[in-house]
Amino acid sequence: MEIDFTSVYLQYAPDVRRFVCYLTGSDDAAAEITSETFLRAWTTSGRIREESAKGYLLAIARNLVTDRQRRGWRAQPLALDVTAPAAKPEAKRYLDQTLAAIQQLPDKYRLPLVMHAVSELPYEEIARSLELPLATVKVRIHRARLQLNEILHPTETVSVKE
C-alpha cells in the first residue's frame, strides 16, 4: 500500500532526527541528514511501504552518516539538553554520562542499540534495515548493553599496599 509522503514526514521526522543525533552527537548534522533522508526517500523510484517506512528511513539516515564519516567528518560529543528543565541534577548527570557512553560504542553496536532503544524498532526491522541476520542483531544489542554497563560502572580494582 502506498502512503502519503507528508504524513510519513510528520510521523517519522522526529524519530529520524533523534536517531541521527545519537549517531553524530550534533544537532546541526542531525537536521541536515534528516532533510537529506526525506529528500532521498521522496525522490527514490521505489514506493515506501507503511509497515517498513521507519526502518527504511533509518537505514537511509544511517547510510548518510556513514558517507559523512568516510569523507572525514567526525562525530562530536553529544551536547544536547534532552532533560526536562526541572530534572534533578543527579538524573541529568546520569543521562549525560549515558549519552557520552553511547558515543563511545563502536558503530556495529551503537547502531542496533539506538535503533532499538531510541527508535523503538523491533529486532526484525533492525535486521532488515542493517541487512544482518536476526541473531546477529540480538547479539550486538546485548553486547552493546554489556559495554555500556562496563563504561558506566567499571569494575574497581583494589590495590594492595604492603
Short mmCIF file of C-alpha atoms in Angstrom, two decimals:
data_model
loop_
_atom_site.label_atom_id
_atom_site.label_comp_id
_atom_site.label_asym_id
_atom_site.label_seq_id
_atom_site.Cartn_x
_atom_site.Cartn_y
_atom_site.Cartn_z
CA MET A 1 0.00 0.00 0.00
CA GLU A 2 1.37 3.40 -1.00
CA ILE A 3 1.33 6.10 1.67
CA ASP A 4 1.17 9.88 1.74
CA PHE A 5 4.65 11.38 1.92
CA THR A 6 3.56 14.33 4.08
CA SER A 7 2.13 12.01 6.71
CA VAL A 8 5.32 9.92 6.63
CA TYR A 9 7.40 13.06 7.19
CA LEU A 10 5.22 14.31 10.04
CA GLN A 11 5.21 10.91 11.71
CA TYR A 12 8.87 9.91 11.34
CA ALA A 13 10.97 13.09 11.03
CA PRO A 14 11.39 13.46 14.82
CA ASP A 15 12.47 9.80 15.09
CA VAL A 16 14.97 10.12 12.25
CA ARG A 17 16.41 13.34 13.69
CA ARG A 18 16.76 11.84 17.18
CA PHE A 19 18.39 8.71 15.71
CA VAL A 20 20.91 10.76 13.72
CA CYS A 21 21.58 12.96 16.73
CA TYR A 22 22.53 9.90 18.78
CA LEU A 23 24.81 8.70 15.99
CA THR A 24 26.53 12.01 15.27
CA GLY A 25 26.33 13.93 18.51
CA SER A 26 25.43 17.04 16.54
CA ASP A 27 22.02 18.66 16.35
CA ASP A 28 23.05 20.61 13.24
CA ALA A 29 24.21 17.45 11.45
CA ALA A 30 21.02 15.71 12.55
CA ALA A 31 18.89 18.42 10.96
CA GLU A 32 20.84 18.28 7.70
CA ILE A 33 20.86 14.50 7.49
CA THR A 34 17.16 14.28 8.36
CA SER A 35 16.34 16.64 5.50
CA GLU A 36 18.56 14.70 3.13
CA THR A 37 16.98 11.41 4.28
CA PHE A 38 13.49 12.54 3.36
CA LEU A 39 14.69 14.08 0.11
CA ARG A 40 16.23 10.76 -0.90
CA ALA A 41 13.16 8.82 0.17
CA TRP A 42 10.91 11.18 -1.79
CA THR A 43 13.00 11.01 -4.97
CA THR A 44 13.51 7.26 -4.94
CA SER A 45 11.93 5.27 -7.73
CA GLY A 46 10.52 2.69 -5.34
CA ARG A 47 7.49 3.01 -3.12
CA ILE A 48 7.62 3.34 0.64
CA ARG A 49 5.54 0.70 2.37
CA GLU A 50 3.79 1.76 5.55
CA GLU A 51 4.83 -1.32 7.53
CA SER A 52 8.54 -0.72 6.90
CA ALA A 53 8.73 3.08 6.48
CA LYS A 54 10.52 3.83 9.75
CA GLY A 55 13.21 1.18 9.23
CA TYR A 56 13.68 2.28 5.62
CA LEU A 57 14.16 5.91 6.65
CA LEU A 58 16.57 5.00 9.45
CA ALA A 59 18.60 2.90 7.00
CA ILE A 60 18.87 5.89 4.63
CA ALA A 61 19.91 8.11 7.54
CA ARG A 62 22.48 5.57 8.73
CA ASN A 63 23.98 5.40 5.22
CA LEU A 64 24.20 9.19 5.06
CA VAL A 65 26.00 9.28 8.42
CA THR A 66 28.40 6.59 7.19
CA ASP A 67 29.05 8.55 3.98
CA ARG A 68 29.91 11.66 6.02
CA GLN A 69 32.26 9.67 8.22
CA ARG A 70 34.04 8.27 5.16
CA ARG A 71 34.59 11.83 3.91
CA GLY A 72 36.38 12.70 7.13
CA TRP A 73 33.57 14.13 9.21
CA ARG A 74 33.84 13.11 12.84
CA ALA A 75 31.12 12.74 15.43
CA GLN A 76 31.04 15.38 18.12
CA PRO A 77 30.34 14.82 21.79
CA LEU A 78 26.60 14.87 22.32
CA ALA A 79 25.86 18.27 23.84
CA LEU A 80 22.10 18.31 23.87
CA ASP A 81 19.89 19.22 26.75
CA VAL A 82 17.44 16.36 26.45
CA THR A 83 16.19 16.51 30.03
CA ALA A 84 13.30 18.47 31.39
CA PRO A 85 14.29 21.82 32.95
CA ALA A 86 13.14 20.65 36.39
CA ALA A 87 15.14 17.41 36.25
CA LYS A 88 17.20 16.58 39.30
CA PRO A 89 20.92 17.29 38.87
CA GLU A 90 21.89 13.66 39.52
CA ALA A 91 19.41 12.44 36.89
CA LYS A 92 20.78 14.92 34.35
CA ARG A 93 24.35 13.89 35.21
CA TYR A 94 23.49 10.19 34.73
CA LEU A 95 21.78 10.92 31.40
CA ASP A 96 24.79 12.94 30.21
CA GLN A 97 27.10 10.06 31.20
CA THR A 98 24.88 7.56 29.41
CA LEU A 99 24.79 9.64 26.22
CA ALA A 100 28.58 10.02 26.32
CA ALA A 101 28.94 6.25 26.84
CA ILE A 102 26.71 5.55 23.83
CA GLN A 103 29.02 7.72 21.72
CA GLN A 104 31.97 5.53 22.78
CA LEU A 105 30.43 2.33 21.42
CA PRO A 106 31.64 1.04 18.05
CA ASP A 107 29.13 1.68 15.25
CA LYS A 108 28.34 -2.02 14.87
CA TYR A 109 26.96 -2.00 18.44
CA ARG A 110 25.72 1.59 18.68
CA LEU A 111 23.51 1.44 15.57
CA PRO A 112 21.32 -1.52 16.57
CA LEU A 113 21.17 -0.33 20.19
CA VAL A 114 19.97 3.14 19.24
CA MET A 115 17.55 1.74 16.68
CA HIS A 116 16.04 -0.49 19.36
CA ALA A 117 16.22 1.69 22.48
CA VAL A 118 15.63 5.14 21.00
CA SER A 119 13.69 4.49 17.81
CA GLU A 120 11.83 1.53 19.33
CA LEU A 121 12.23 -0.68 16.28
CA PRO A 122 11.70 -4.41 16.76
CA TYR A 123 14.67 -6.70 16.25
CA GLU A 124 13.29 -7.98 12.95
CA GLU A 125 13.04 -4.47 11.47
CA ILE A 126 16.57 -3.65 12.63
CA ALA A 127 17.84 -6.83 10.99
CA ARG A 128 16.18 -5.86 7.69
CA SER A 129 17.45 -2.27 7.88
CA LEU A 130 21.04 -3.26 8.65
CA GLU A 131 20.91 -6.30 6.36
CA LEU A 132 22.01 -8.60 9.17
CA PRO A 133 20.71 -11.92 10.47
CA LEU A 134 18.27 -11.57 13.37
CA ALA A 135 20.59 -13.44 15.74
CA THR A 136 23.43 -11.03 14.95
CA VAL A 137 21.24 -8.04 15.80
CA LYS A 138 20.25 -9.59 19.13
CA VAL A 139 23.86 -10.38 19.99
CA ARG A 140 25.05 -6.89 19.08
CA ILE A 141 22.38 -5.22 21.19
CA HIS A 142 23.27 -7.49 24.08
CA ARG A 143 26.97 -6.73 23.72
CA ALA A 144 26.24 -3.01 23.43
CA ARG A 145 24.36 -3.15 26.72
CA LEU A 146 27.24 -5.01 28.35
CA GLN A 147 29.75 -2.46 27.06
CA LEU A 148 27.57 0.42 28.27
CA ASN A 149 27.38 -1.17 31.69
CA GLU A 150 31.15 -1.55 31.76
CA ILE A 151 31.69 2.08 30.70
CA LEU A 152 29.17 3.41 33.21
CA HIS A 153 30.15 1.07 36.06
CA PRO A 154 33.78 -0.01 35.56
CA THR A 155 34.98 -2.72 37.85
CA GLU A 156 37.05 -1.18 40.56
CA THR A 157 40.45 -2.64 41.12
CA VAL A 158 41.73 -2.68 44.63
CA SER A 159 45.42 -2.05 45.05
CA VAL A 160 47.11 -3.74 47.94
CA LYS A 161 49.73 -1.69 49.79
CA GLU A 162 52.40 -3.53 51.67
#
